[in-house]
């Protein structure tokens, strides 16, 4: 089995039989805790985003862990709340991963290097929420 997820937990039984009888063996699978990790680490390299004022910028972060990680966005070291910008951000669950998009309309007069202004903190938790 590749890329097991918590729902794969259970007993797996192999049964071998022929005309003289049968044998079986059961394997118990328990999916253990896992620290958060980036789903696509190659996409998480720091990048400079220079965006003209009034344009929309979108950042995407994707992580997995067991239990599912919680996600928070930060700007200049301070937590970035959903109501700080039009569009806000949304968490999404799929295939055992927690995904967050930050969609923001900028209102600054000059382009800013946004990759140095925002980062994503991933902590262990039972829910994906922002």
PDB file of N, CA and C in Angstrom, residues 61-97:
ATOM      1  N   UNK A  61      -0.726  26.992  -0.107  1.00  0.00           N
ATOM      2  CA  UNK A  61       0.094  26.127   0.737  1.00  0.00           C
ATOM      3  C   UNK A  61      -0.678  24.840   0.964  1.00  0.00           C
ATOM      4  N   UNK A  62       0.026  23.725   0.911  1.00  0.00           N
ATOM      5  CA  UNK A  62      -0.598  22.420   1.051  1.00  0.00           C
ATOM      6  C   UNK A  62       0.274  21.571   1.968  1.00  0.00           C
ATOM      7  N   UNK A  63      -0.326  21.057   3.041  1.00  0.00           N
ATOM      8  CA  UNK A  63       0.421  20.238   3.990  1.00  0.00           C
ATOM      9  C   UNK A  63      -0.431  19.054   4.424  1.00  0.00           C
ATOM     10  N   UNK A  64       0.232  18.019   4.918  1.00  0.00           N
ATOM     11  CA  UNK A  64      -0.474  16.870   5.463  1.00  0.00           C
ATOM     12  C   UNK A  64       0.185  16.475   6.771  1.00  0.00           C
ATOM     13  N   UNK A  65      -0.536  15.744   7.583  1.00  0.00           N
ATOM     14  CA  UNK A  65      -0.033  15.264   8.862  1.00  0.00           C
ATOM     15  C   UNK A  65      -1.099  14.413   9.517  1.00  0.00           C
ATOM     16  N   UNK A  66      -0.758  13.762  10.603  1.00  0.00           N
ATOM     17  CA  UNK A  66      -1.723  12.958  11.333  1.00  0.00           C
ATOM     18  C   UNK A  66      -1.543  13.227  12.818  1.00  0.00           C
ATOM     19  N   UNK A  67      -2.500  13.908  13.445  1.00  0.00           N
ATOM     20  CA  UNK A  67      -3.775  14.343  12.871  1.00  0.00           C
ATOM     21  C   UNK A  67      -3.584  15.484  11.868  1.00  0.00           C
ATOM     22  N   UNK A  68      -4.667  15.829  11.134  1.00  0.00           N
ATOM     23  CA  UNK A  68      -4.587  16.891  10.137  1.00  0.00           C
ATOM     24  C   UNK A  68      -4.038  18.169  10.766  1.00  0.00           C
ATOM     25  N   UNK A  69      -3.143  18.862  10.072  1.00  0.00           N
ATOM     26  CA  UNK A  69      -2.593  20.104  10.626  1.00  0.00           C
ATOM     27  C   UNK A  69      -3.595  21.252  10.563  1.00  0.00           C
ATOM     28  N   UNK A  70      -3.411  22.222  11.460  1.00  0.00           N
ATOM     29  CA  UNK A  70      -4.163  23.470  11.378  1.00  0.00           C
ATOM     30  C   UNK A  70      -3.278  24.478  10.662  1.00  0.00           C
ATOM     31  N   UNK A  71      -3.893  25.413   9.970  1.00  0.00           N
ATOM     32  CA  UNK A  71      -3.147  26.375   9.172  1.00  0.00           C
ATOM     33  C   UNK A  71      -3.450  27.794   9.620  1.00  0.00           C
ATOM     34  N   UNK A  72      -2.421  28.631   9.662  1.00  0.00           N
ATOM     35  CA  UNK A  72      -2.584  30.053   9.958  1.00  0.00           C
ATOM     36  C   UNK A  72      -1.689  30.837   9.022  1.00  0.00           C
ATOM     37  N   UNK A  73      -2.177  31.968   8.553  1.00  0.00           N
ATOM     38  CA  UNK A  73      -1.376  32.874   7.732  1.00  0.00           C
ATOM     39  C   UNK A  73      -0.876  34.011   8.610  1.00  0.00           C
ATOM     40  N   UNK A  74       0.352  34.477   8.334  1.00  0.00           N
ATOM     41  CA  UNK A  74       0.951  35.590   9.064  1.00  0.00           C
ATOM     42  C   UNK A  74       1.458  36.625   8.071  1.00  0.00           C
ATOM     43  N   UNK A  75       1.357  37.890   8.453  1.00  0.00           N
ATOM     44  CA  UNK A  75       1.931  38.990   7.678  1.00  0.00           C
ATOM     45  C   UNK A  75       2.840  39.759   8.623  1.00  0.00           C
ATOM     46  N   UNK A  76       4.109  39.883   8.262  1.00  0.00           N
ATOM     47  CA  UNK A  76       5.101  40.580   9.095  1.00  0.00           C
ATOM     48  C   UNK A  76       5.093  40.063  10.531  1.00  0.00           C
ATOM     49  N   UNK A  77       4.918  38.764  10.722  1.00  0.00           N
ATOM     50  CA  UNK A  77       4.961  38.169  12.048  1.00  0.00           C
ATOM     51  C   UNK A  77       3.662  38.248  12.827  1.00  0.00           C
ATOM     52  N   UNK A  78       2.647  38.885  12.287  1.00  0.00           N
ATOM     53  CA  UNK A  78       1.354  38.998  12.969  1.00  0.00           C
ATOM     54  C   UNK A  78       0.318  38.176  12.209  1.00  0.00           C
ATOM     55  N   UNK A  79      -0.550  37.516  12.981  1.00  0.00           N
ATOM     56  CA  UNK A  79      -1.546  36.658  12.346  1.00  0.00           C
ATOM     57  C   UNK A  79      -2.432  37.460  11.392  1.00  0.00           C
ATOM     58  N   UNK A  80      -2.644  36.894  10.216  1.00  0.00           N
ATOM     59  CA  UNK A  80      -3.441  37.520   9.162  1.00  0.00           C
ATOM     60  C   UNK A  80      -4.837  36.918   9.232  1.00  0.00           C
ATOM     61  N   UNK A  81      -5.819  37.712   9.627  1.00  0.00           N
ATOM     62  CA  UNK A  81      -7.186  37.223   9.818  1.00  0.00           C
ATOM     63  C   UNK A  81      -7.968  37.245   8.516  1.00  0.00           C
ATOM     64  N   UNK A  82      -8.980  36.428   8.459  1.00  0.00           N
ATOM     65  CA  UNK A  82      -9.812  36.295   7.267  1.00  0.00           C
ATOM     66  C   UNK A  82     -10.407  37.628   6.830  1.00  0.00           C
ATOM     67  N   UNK A  83     -10.766  38.497   7.755  1.00  0.00           N
ATOM     68  CA  UNK A  83     -11.437  39.746   7.403  1.00  0.00           C
ATOM     69  C   UNK A  83     -10.481  40.886   7.056  1.00  0.00           C
ATOM     70  N   UNK A  84      -9.176  40.643   6.997  1.00  0.00           N
ATOM     71  CA  UNK A  84      -8.219  41.705   6.684  1.00  0.00           C
ATOM     72  C   UNK A  84      -8.257  42.133   5.225  1.00  0.00           C
ATOM     73  N   UNK A  85      -8.722  41.311   4.344  1.00  0.00           N
ATOM     74  CA  UNK A  85      -8.731  41.622   2.907  1.00  0.00           C
ATOM     75  C   UNK A  85      -9.979  41.035   2.250  1.00  0.00           C
ATOM     76  N   UNK A  86     -10.413  41.672   1.167  1.00  0.00           N
ATOM     77  CA  UNK A  86     -11.517  41.128   0.387  1.00  0.00           C
ATOM     78  C   UNK A  86     -11.056  39.802  -0.206  1.00  0.00           C
ATOM     79  N   UNK A  87     -11.912  38.826  -0.171  1.00  0.00           N
ATOM     80  CA  UNK A  87     -11.546  37.513  -0.701  1.00  0.00           C
ATOM     81  C   UNK A  87     -11.110  36.583   0.407  1.00  0.00           C
ATOM     82  N   UNK A  88     -10.333  37.089   1.352  1.00  0.00           N
ATOM     83  CA  UNK A  88      -9.912  36.285   2.486  1.00  0.00           C
ATOM     84  C   UNK A  88      -9.185  35.029   2.082  1.00  0.00           C
ATOM     85  N   UNK A  89      -9.346  33.989   2.885  1.00  0.00           N
ATOM     86  CA  UNK A  89      -8.712  32.720   2.568  1.00  0.00           C
ATOM     87  C   UNK A  89      -9.604  31.597   3.031  1.00  0.00           C
ATOM     88  N   UNK A  90      -9.368  30.423   2.493  1.00  0.00           N
ATOM     89  CA  UNK A  90     -10.238  29.294   2.781  1.00  0.00           C
ATOM     90  C   UNK A  90      -9.423  28.020   2.943  1.00  0.00           C
ATOM     91  N   UNK A  91      -9.769  27.204   3.938  1.00  0.00           N
ATOM     92  CA  UNK A  91      -9.139  25.887   4.056  1.00  0.00           C
ATOM     93  C   UNK A  91      -9.969  24.847   3.309  1.00  0.00           C
ATOM     94  N   UNK A  92      -9.307  23.868   2.741  1.00  0.00           N
ATOM     95  CA  UNK A  92      -9.986  22.808   2.001  1.00  0.00           C
ATOM     96  C   UNK A  92      -9.357  21.482   2.406  1.00  0.00           C
ATOM     97  N   UNK A  93     -10.184  20.448   2.616  1.00  0.00           N
ATOM     98  CA  UNK A  93      -9.686  19.093   2.889  1.00  0.00           C
ATOM     99  C   UNK A  93      -9.874  18.243   1.648  1.00  0.00           C
ATOM    100  N   UNK A  94      -8.866  17.492   1.260  1.00  0.00           N
ATOM    101  CA  UNK A  94      -9.034  16.450   0.263  1.00  0.00           C
ATOM    102  C   UNK A  94      -7.865  15.493   0.340  1.00  0.00           C
ATOM    103  N   UNK A  95      -8.169  14.228   0.133  1.00  0.00           N
ATOM    104  CA  UNK A  95      -7.167  13.163   0.151  1.00  0.00           C
ATOM    105  C   UNK A  95      -6.267  13.238   1.382  1.00  0.00           C
ATOM    106  N   UNK A  96      -6.850  13.520   2.559  1.00  0.00           N
ATOM    107  CA  UNK A  96      -6.081  13.548   3.795  1.00  0.00           C
ATOM    108  C   UNK A  96      -5.159  14.738   3.935  1.00  0.00           C
ATOM    109  N   UNK A  97      -5.335  15.762   3.083  1.00  0.00           N
ATOM    110  CA  UNK A  97      -4.473  16.936   3.165  1.00  0.00           C
ATOM    111  C   UNK A  97      -5.292  18.155   3.531  1.00  0.00           C
TER     112      UNK A  97
END
